[in-house]
């Protein structure tokens, strides 16, 4: 059966491994989204090369030397015809100027079990806090710092000998599994927010809470 693919844009700032996971998912004929544009706020990042290699139009919209408002208006201007926006390592906060153009239709992935450890260096924050479980979260974006309603999470144990790189690598594997799944739910109209809490209509075999057991 041919699926109707929903147009999605991905916003990036860096290496783009989550973007790659989304590109690979969208390449599947039965995956219900297609990436129509990749926007980076930073020039010359690997994410732009990944998008170009996949034949996806790219654009750099720099946040430098302009107001936040002006930056966000420029982003919105690039996103005509886009239904959902996925932030994938996009390292800028967004305000209502952007969010009001995509109400309830912006997702983000973050490498911690939110609401713990928002912001930068989430994995280092988790290690410093001495937690025994770490992980990642896909959430709706609001104007706060990694603070919108939580859609799904994946967790893994923190090993005795973990350093930031090793733990980040295991979390990243979870990210790459979770984000395409969450975006599928989103574009299929199976997620919504009720009283500030995200809900998802999940099917057999799907889950909102993943546990990596090694
Ligand atoms: C990912 O770990 C993502 O969760 C994180 O940045 C990394 C980007 O990697 N995002 C945040 O910290 C957002 N607050 P990638 O460019 O290889 O996808």
PDB file of C-alpha atoms and ligand atoms in Angstrom:
ATOM      1  CA  UNK A   1       0.000   0.000   0.000  1.00  0.00           C
ATOM      2  CA  UNK A   2       1.340   3.414  -0.942  1.00  0.00           C
ATOM      3  CA  UNK A   3       1.446   5.788   2.035  1.00  0.00           C
ATOM      4  CA  UNK A   4       0.805   9.509   1.817  1.00  0.00           C
ATOM      5  CA  UNK A   5       4.065  11.101   2.998  1.00  0.00           C
ATOM      6  CA  UNK A   6       3.729  14.127   5.251  1.00  0.00           C
ATOM      7  CA  UNK A   7       6.221  16.965   4.565  1.00  0.00           C
ATOM      8  CA  UNK A   8       8.634  17.467   7.451  1.00  0.00           C
ATOM      9  CA  UNK A   9      11.570  19.827   7.979  1.00  0.00           C
ATOM     10  CA  UNK A  10      14.552  19.063  10.181  1.00  0.00           C
ATOM     11  CA  UNK A  11      16.509  21.782  11.989  1.00  0.00           C
ATOM     12  CA  UNK A  12      20.130  20.990  12.839  1.00  0.00           C
ATOM     13  CA  UNK A  13      23.290  22.598  14.158  1.00  0.00           C
ATOM     14  CA  UNK A  14      25.963  19.905  13.931  1.00  0.00           C
ATOM     15  CA  UNK A  15      26.937  16.392  12.937  1.00  0.00           C
ATOM     16  CA  UNK A  16      23.440  15.150  12.121  1.00  0.00           C
ATOM     17  CA  UNK A  17      23.323  11.511  13.205  1.00  0.00           C
ATOM     18  CA  UNK A  18      19.704  11.920  14.285  1.00  0.00           C
ATOM     19  CA  UNK A  19      18.976  13.590  10.967  1.00  0.00           C
ATOM     20  CA  UNK A  20      20.527  10.533   9.299  1.00  0.00           C
ATOM     21  CA  UNK A  21      18.260   8.207  11.292  1.00  0.00           C
ATOM     22  CA  UNK A  22      15.267  10.235  10.092  1.00  0.00           C
ATOM     23  CA  UNK A  23      16.531  10.271   6.485  1.00  0.00           C
ATOM     24  CA  UNK A  24      16.942   6.480   6.588  1.00  0.00           C
ATOM     25  CA  UNK A  25      13.451   6.026   8.011  1.00  0.00           C
ATOM     26  CA  UNK A  26      11.920   8.344   5.408  1.00  0.00           C
ATOM     27  CA  UNK A  27      13.633   6.321   2.680  1.00  0.00           C
ATOM     28  CA  UNK A  28      11.415   3.373   3.553  1.00  0.00           C
ATOM     29  CA  UNK A  29       8.388   3.262   1.240  1.00  0.00           C
ATOM     30  CA  UNK A  30       5.983   2.611   4.101  1.00  0.00           C
ATOM     31  CA  UNK A  31       7.296   5.414   6.347  1.00  0.00           C
ATOM     32  CA  UNK A  32       4.703   8.204   6.445  1.00  0.00           C
ATOM     33  CA  UNK A  33       7.003  11.268   6.330  1.00  0.00           C
ATOM     34  CA  UNK A  34       9.385  12.829   3.843  1.00  0.00           C
ATOM     35  CA  UNK A  35      12.013  15.428   4.687  1.00  0.00           C
ATOM     36  CA  UNK A  36      11.488  18.367   2.368  1.00  0.00           C
ATOM     37  CA  UNK A  37      14.118  20.687   3.840  1.00  0.00           C
ATOM     38  CA  UNK A  38      17.009  20.719   6.289  1.00  0.00           C
ATOM     39  CA  UNK A  39      17.904  24.031   7.904  1.00  0.00           C
ATOM     40  CA  UNK A  40      21.091  24.625   9.836  1.00  0.00           C
ATOM     41  CA  UNK A  41      21.859  27.716  11.859  1.00  0.00           C
ATOM     42  CA  UNK A  42      25.560  26.873  11.537  1.00  0.00           C
ATOM     43  CA  UNK A  43      27.349  26.735   8.155  1.00  0.00           C
ATOM     44  CA  UNK A  44      29.528  23.835   7.008  1.00  0.00           C
ATOM     45  CA  UNK A  45      28.248  21.207   9.422  1.00  0.00           C
ATOM     46  CA  UNK A  46      28.156  17.496   8.635  1.00  0.00           C
ATOM     47  CA  UNK A  47      24.355  17.456   8.878  1.00  0.00           C
ATOM     48  CA  UNK A  48      24.186  19.606   5.729  1.00  0.00           C
ATOM     49  CA  UNK A  49      26.375  17.111   3.858  1.00  0.00           C
ATOM     50  CA  UNK A  50      24.132  14.256   4.978  1.00  0.00           C
ATOM     51  CA  UNK A  51      21.072  16.087   3.696  1.00  0.00           C
ATOM     52  CA  UNK A  52      22.743  16.989   0.397  1.00  0.00           C
ATOM     53  CA  UNK A  53      23.856  13.370  -0.067  1.00  0.00           C
ATOM     54  CA  UNK A  54      20.221  12.335   0.313  1.00  0.00           C
ATOM     55  CA  UNK A  55      19.100  14.927  -2.231  1.00  0.00           C
ATOM     56  CA  UNK A  56      17.272  17.040   0.354  1.00  0.00           C
ATOM     57  CA  UNK A  57      17.286  20.827  -0.124  1.00  0.00           C
ATOM     58  CA  UNK A  58      19.340  22.596   2.533  1.00  0.00           C
ATOM     59  CA  UNK A  59      19.621  26.148   3.718  1.00  0.00           C
ATOM     60  CA  UNK A  60      21.718  27.922   6.324  1.00  0.00           C
ATOM     61  CA  UNK A  61      19.854  30.490   8.390  1.00  0.00           C
ATOM     62  CA  UNK A  62      22.404  32.006  10.735  1.00  0.00           C
ATOM     63  CA  UNK A  63      21.348  33.284  14.134  1.00  0.00           C
ATOM     64  CA  UNK A  64      24.322  35.627  14.205  1.00  0.00           C
ATOM     65  CA  UNK A  65      24.128  39.410  13.920  1.00  0.00           C
ATOM     66  CA  UNK A  66      20.339  39.563  14.113  1.00  0.00           C
ATOM     67  CA  UNK A  67      17.618  39.564  16.745  1.00  0.00           C
ATOM     68  CA  UNK A  68      16.023  36.314  17.913  1.00  0.00           C
ATOM     69  CA  UNK A  69      12.763  37.480  16.386  1.00  0.00           C
ATOM     70  CA  UNK A  70      14.335  38.180  13.042  1.00  0.00           C
ATOM     71  CA  UNK A  71      16.130  34.808  13.088  1.00  0.00           C
ATOM     72  CA  UNK A  72      12.924  32.923  13.813  1.00  0.00           C
ATOM     73  CA  UNK A  73      10.953  34.820  11.188  1.00  0.00           C
ATOM     74  CA  UNK A  74      13.632  33.865   8.668  1.00  0.00           C
ATOM     75  CA  UNK A  75      13.277  30.212   9.699  1.00  0.00           C
ATOM     76  CA  UNK A  76       9.498  30.320   9.299  1.00  0.00           C
ATOM     77  CA  UNK A  77       9.872  31.926   5.864  1.00  0.00           C
ATOM     78  CA  UNK A  78      11.863  28.854   4.749  1.00  0.00           C
ATOM     79  CA  UNK A  79       9.214  26.404   5.895  1.00  0.00           C
ATOM     80  CA  UNK A  80       6.243  26.984   3.668  1.00  0.00           C
ATOM     81  CA  UNK A  81       4.243  23.803   3.108  1.00  0.00           C
ATOM     82  CA  UNK A  82       5.869  21.977   6.009  1.00  0.00           C
ATOM     83  CA  UNK A  83       3.545  20.102   8.389  1.00  0.00           C
ATOM     84  CA  UNK A  84       5.918  19.054  11.180  1.00  0.00           C
ATOM     85  CA  UNK A  85       9.324  20.267  12.336  1.00  0.00           C
ATOM     86  CA  UNK A  86      11.860  17.970  13.977  1.00  0.00           C
ATOM     87  CA  UNK A  87      14.759  19.513  15.872  1.00  0.00           C
ATOM     88  CA  UNK A  88      17.752  17.188  15.642  1.00  0.00           C
ATOM     89  CA  UNK A  89      20.701  18.599  17.543  1.00  0.00           C
ATOM     90  CA  UNK A  90      19.435  22.122  16.882  1.00  0.00           C
ATOM     91  CA  UNK A  91      21.077  24.189  19.592  1.00  0.00           C
ATOM     92  CA  UNK A  92      18.911  27.314  19.727  1.00  0.00           C
ATOM     93  CA  UNK A  93      15.950  28.032  21.940  1.00  0.00           C
ATOM     94  CA  UNK A  94      12.780  28.837  20.020  1.00  0.00           C
ATOM     95  CA  UNK A  95      10.179  31.374  21.077  1.00  0.00           C
ATOM     96  CA  UNK A  96       6.594  31.935  20.144  1.00  0.00           C
ATOM     97  CA  UNK A  97       7.624  33.735  16.966  1.00  0.00           C
ATOM     98  CA  UNK A  98       8.564  30.338  15.552  1.00  0.00           C
ATOM     99  CA  UNK A  99       6.365  28.050  17.609  1.00  0.00           C
ATOM    100  CA  UNK A 100       3.131  29.878  16.802  1.00  0.00           C
ATOM    101  CA  UNK A 101       3.720  29.025  13.113  1.00  0.00           C
ATOM    102  CA  UNK A 102       3.697  25.280  14.024  1.00  0.00           C
ATOM    103  CA  UNK A 103       1.433  24.957  17.044  1.00  0.00           C
ATOM    104  CA  UNK A 104       1.951  21.539  18.668  1.00  0.00           C
ATOM    105  CA  UNK A 105       3.939  20.397  15.645  1.00  0.00           C
ATOM    106  CA  UNK A 106       7.562  20.784  16.713  1.00  0.00           C
ATOM    107  CA  UNK A 107       9.466  17.849  18.232  1.00  0.00           C
ATOM    108  CA  UNK A 108      12.907  17.681  19.800  1.00  0.00           C
ATOM    109  CA  UNK A 109      15.215  14.927  20.966  1.00  0.00           C
ATOM    110  CA  UNK A 110      17.395  15.370  24.010  1.00  0.00           C
ATOM    111  CA  UNK A 111      20.043  13.041  25.491  1.00  0.00           C
ATOM    112  CA  UNK A 112      18.674  12.764  29.016  1.00  0.00           C
ATOM    113  CA  UNK A 113      15.682  11.450  30.862  1.00  0.00           C
ATOM    114  CA  UNK A 114      13.910  14.788  31.021  1.00  0.00           C
ATOM    115  CA  UNK A 115      13.023  16.688  33.103  1.00  0.00           C
ATOM    116  CA  UNK A 116      16.484  15.806  34.457  1.00  0.00           C
ATOM    117  CA  UNK A 117      19.485  17.473  32.850  1.00  0.00           C
ATOM    118  CA  UNK A 118      18.095  19.891  30.266  1.00  0.00           C
ATOM    119  CA  UNK A 119      20.417  22.139  28.278  1.00  0.00           C
ATOM    120  CA  UNK A 120      23.907  21.481  27.055  1.00  0.00           C
ATOM    121  CA  UNK A 121      26.223  18.641  28.157  1.00  0.00           C
ATOM    122  CA  UNK A 122      23.300  16.530  29.352  1.00  0.00           C
ATOM    123  CA  UNK A 123      25.368  13.329  29.422  1.00  0.00           C
ATOM    124  CA  UNK A 124      28.135  14.953  31.469  1.00  0.00           C
ATOM    125  CA  UNK A 125      25.491  16.359  33.804  1.00  0.00           C
ATOM    126  CA  UNK A 126      24.068  12.848  34.316  1.00  0.00           C
ATOM    127  CA  UNK A 127      27.508  11.391  35.061  1.00  0.00           C
ATOM    128  CA  UNK A 128      28.305  14.192  37.517  1.00  0.00           C
ATOM    129  CA  UNK A 129      25.022  13.573  39.309  1.00  0.00           C
ATOM    130  CA  UNK A 130      25.913   9.896  39.718  1.00  0.00           C
ATOM    131  CA  UNK A 131      22.660   8.570  38.277  1.00  0.00           C
ATOM    132  CA  UNK A 132      22.436   4.845  37.540  1.00  0.00           C
ATOM    133  CA  UNK A 133      20.021   5.223  34.598  1.00  0.00           C
ATOM    134  CA  UNK A 134      20.520   7.607  31.708  1.00  0.00           C
ATOM    135  CA  UNK A 135      18.713   7.944  28.393  1.00  0.00           C
ATOM    136  CA  UNK A 136      16.972  10.191  25.940  1.00  0.00           C
ATOM    137  CA  UNK A 137      13.627  11.894  25.457  1.00  0.00           C
ATOM    138  CA  UNK A 138      11.528  12.928  22.485  1.00  0.00           C
ATOM    139  CA  UNK A 139       9.283  15.802  23.476  1.00  0.00           C
ATOM    140  CA  UNK A 140       7.071  18.511  22.098  1.00  0.00           C
ATOM    141  CA  UNK A 141       8.880  21.821  21.978  1.00  0.00           C
ATOM    142  CA  UNK A 142       7.702  24.786  23.981  1.00  0.00           C
ATOM    143  CA  UNK A 143       9.497  28.045  24.663  1.00  0.00           C
ATOM    144  CA  UNK A 144      11.417  26.592  27.627  1.00  0.00           C
ATOM    145  CA  UNK A 145      14.729  24.776  27.714  1.00  0.00           C
ATOM    146  CA  UNK A 146      14.037  21.113  26.754  1.00  0.00           C
ATOM    147  CA  UNK A 147      10.832  21.455  28.729  1.00  0.00           C
ATOM    148  CA  UNK A 148       7.808  20.537  26.550  1.00  0.00           C
ATOM    149  CA  UNK A 149       5.478  17.552  27.063  1.00  0.00           C
ATOM    150  CA  UNK A 150       7.309  14.215  26.937  1.00  0.00           C
ATOM    151  CA  UNK A 151       6.352  11.872  24.114  1.00  0.00           C
ATOM    152  CA  UNK A 152       8.664   8.898  24.626  1.00  0.00           C
ATOM    153  CA  UNK A 153      11.848   7.980  26.424  1.00  0.00           C
ATOM    154  CA  UNK A 154      14.587   5.372  26.230  1.00  0.00           C
ATOM    155  CA  UNK A 155      16.823   4.435  29.117  1.00  0.00           C
ATOM    156  CA  UNK A 156      20.049   2.554  29.623  1.00  0.00           C
ATOM    157  CA  UNK A 157      22.125   1.670  32.659  1.00  0.00           C
ATOM    158  CA  UNK A 158      25.138   3.801  33.509  1.00  0.00           C
ATOM    159  CA  UNK A 159      28.143   1.488  33.702  1.00  0.00           C
ATOM    160  CA  UNK A 160      30.776   1.695  36.430  1.00  0.00           C
ATOM    161  CA  UNK A 161      33.476   2.513  33.851  1.00  0.00           C
ATOM    162  CA  UNK A 162      31.424   4.917  31.703  1.00  0.00           C
ATOM    163  CA  UNK A 163      32.843   8.188  30.517  1.00  0.00           C
ATOM    164  CA  UNK A 164      30.911  10.857  28.639  1.00  0.00           C
ATOM    165  CA  UNK A 165      31.777   9.455  25.202  1.00  0.00           C
ATOM    166  CA  UNK A 166      30.874   5.854  25.977  1.00  0.00           C
ATOM    167  CA  UNK A 167      27.591   6.737  27.646  1.00  0.00           C
ATOM    168  CA  UNK A 168      26.693   9.276  24.947  1.00  0.00           C
ATOM    169  CA  UNK A 169      27.270   6.610  22.299  1.00  0.00           C
ATOM    170  CA  UNK A 170      24.844   4.161  23.933  1.00  0.00           C
ATOM    171  CA  UNK A 171      22.267   6.932  24.413  1.00  0.00           C
ATOM    172  CA  UNK A 172      22.692   7.953  20.782  1.00  0.00           C
ATOM    173  CA  UNK A 173      21.742   4.438  19.646  1.00  0.00           C
ATOM    174  CA  UNK A 174      18.526   4.799  21.598  1.00  0.00           C
ATOM    175  CA  UNK A 175      17.953   8.246  20.068  1.00  0.00           C
ATOM    176  CA  UNK A 176      18.246   6.809  16.571  1.00  0.00           C
ATOM    177  CA  UNK A 177      15.614   4.179  17.363  1.00  0.00           C
ATOM    178  CA  UNK A 178      13.220   6.476  19.181  1.00  0.00           C
ATOM    179  CA  UNK A 179      13.117   9.561  16.988  1.00  0.00           C
ATOM    180  CA  UNK A 180      11.862   7.911  13.763  1.00  0.00           C
ATOM    181  CA  UNK A 181       9.240   6.074  15.795  1.00  0.00           C
ATOM    182  CA  UNK A 182       8.031   9.264  17.506  1.00  0.00           C
ATOM    183  CA  UNK A 183       7.961  11.190  14.238  1.00  0.00           C
ATOM    184  CA  UNK A 184       5.864   8.402  12.719  1.00  0.00           C
ATOM    185  CA  UNK A 185       3.308   8.768  15.512  1.00  0.00           C
ATOM    186  CA  UNK A 186       3.325  12.540  15.028  1.00  0.00           C
ATOM    187  CA  UNK A 187       2.737  12.597  11.278  1.00  0.00           C
ATOM    188  CA  UNK A 188       0.119   9.871  11.570  1.00  0.00           C
ATOM    189  CA  UNK A 189      -1.820  12.168  13.915  1.00  0.00           C
ATOM    190  CA  UNK A 190      -1.435   9.790  16.820  1.00  0.00           C
ATOM    191  CA  UNK A 191       0.026  12.233  19.375  1.00  0.00           C
ATOM    192  CA  UNK A 192      -1.573  15.116  21.186  1.00  0.00           C
ATOM    193  CA  UNK A 193      -1.196  17.169  24.331  1.00  0.00           C
ATOM    194  CA  UNK A 194      -3.853  17.147  27.019  1.00  0.00           C
ATOM    195  CA  UNK A 195      -3.512  19.365  30.069  1.00  0.00           C
ATOM    196  CA  UNK A 196       0.189  19.849  29.379  1.00  0.00           C
ATOM    197  CA  UNK A 197       0.803  16.073  29.123  1.00  0.00           C
ATOM    198  CA  UNK A 198       1.557  14.288  25.854  1.00  0.00           C
ATOM    199  CA  UNK A 199      -0.569  11.303  24.860  1.00  0.00           C
ATOM    200  CA  UNK A 200       0.073   8.837  22.061  1.00  0.00           C
ATOM    201  CA  UNK A 201      -2.195   6.305  20.458  1.00  0.00           C
ATOM    202  CA  UNK A 202       0.248   3.443  20.163  1.00  0.00           C
ATOM    203  CA  UNK A 203      -0.199   0.173  18.333  1.00  0.00           C
ATOM    204  CA  UNK A 204       0.711  -3.356  19.205  1.00  0.00           C
ATOM    205  CA  UNK A 205       4.483  -3.755  19.386  1.00  0.00           C
ATOM    206  CA  UNK A 206       5.075  -0.024  19.957  1.00  0.00           C
ATOM    207  CA  UNK A 207       6.056   1.449  23.298  1.00  0.00           C
ATOM    208  CA  UNK A 208       6.671   4.867  24.765  1.00  0.00           C
ATOM    209  CA  UNK A 209       9.291   3.664  27.230  1.00  0.00           C
ATOM    210  CA  UNK A 210      12.316   1.733  25.960  1.00  0.00           C
ATOM    211  CA  UNK A 211      14.833   0.049  28.220  1.00  0.00           C
ATOM    212  CA  UNK A 212      18.243  -0.961  26.914  1.00  0.00           C
ATOM    213  CA  UNK A 213      19.314  -3.880  29.047  1.00  0.00           C
ATOM    214  CA  UNK A 214      23.049  -4.327  28.381  1.00  0.00           C
TER     215      UNK A 214
HETATM  216  C1  LIG B   1      22.005  14.539  20.161  1.00  0.00           C
HETATM  217  O1  LIG B   1      22.526  13.775  21.222  1.00  0.00           O
HETATM  218  C2  LIG B   1      20.763  15.277  20.588  1.00  0.00           C
HETATM  219  O2  LIG B   1      19.972  14.542  21.479  1.00  0.00           O
HETATM  220  C3  LIG B   1      21.358  16.483  21.278  1.00  0.00           C
HETATM  221  O3  LIG B   1      22.403  16.873  20.452  1.00  0.00           O
HETATM  222  C4  LIG B   1      22.944  15.702  19.826  1.00  0.00           C
HETATM  223  C5  LIG B   1      22.978  15.963  18.354  1.00  0.00           C
HETATM  224  O4  LIG B   1      23.625  14.910  17.679  1.00  0.00           O
HETATM  225  N1  LIG B   1      20.384  17.541  21.438  1.00  0.00           N
HETATM  226  C6  LIG B   1      20.361  18.332  22.495  1.00  0.00           C
HETATM  227  O5  LIG B   1      21.186  18.299  23.389  1.00  0.00           O
HETATM  228  C7  LIG B   1      19.186  19.305  22.516  1.00  0.00           C
HETATM  229  N2  LIG B   1      19.109  19.990  23.756  1.00  0.00           N
HETATM  230  P1  LIG B   1      23.399  14.694  16.148  1.00  0.00           P
HETATM  231  O6  LIG B   1      23.690  16.042  15.470  1.00  0.00           O
HETATM  232  O7  LIG B   1      24.416  13.655  15.770  1.00  0.00           O
HETATM  233  O8  LIG B   1      22.003  14.249  15.935  1.00  0.00           O
END
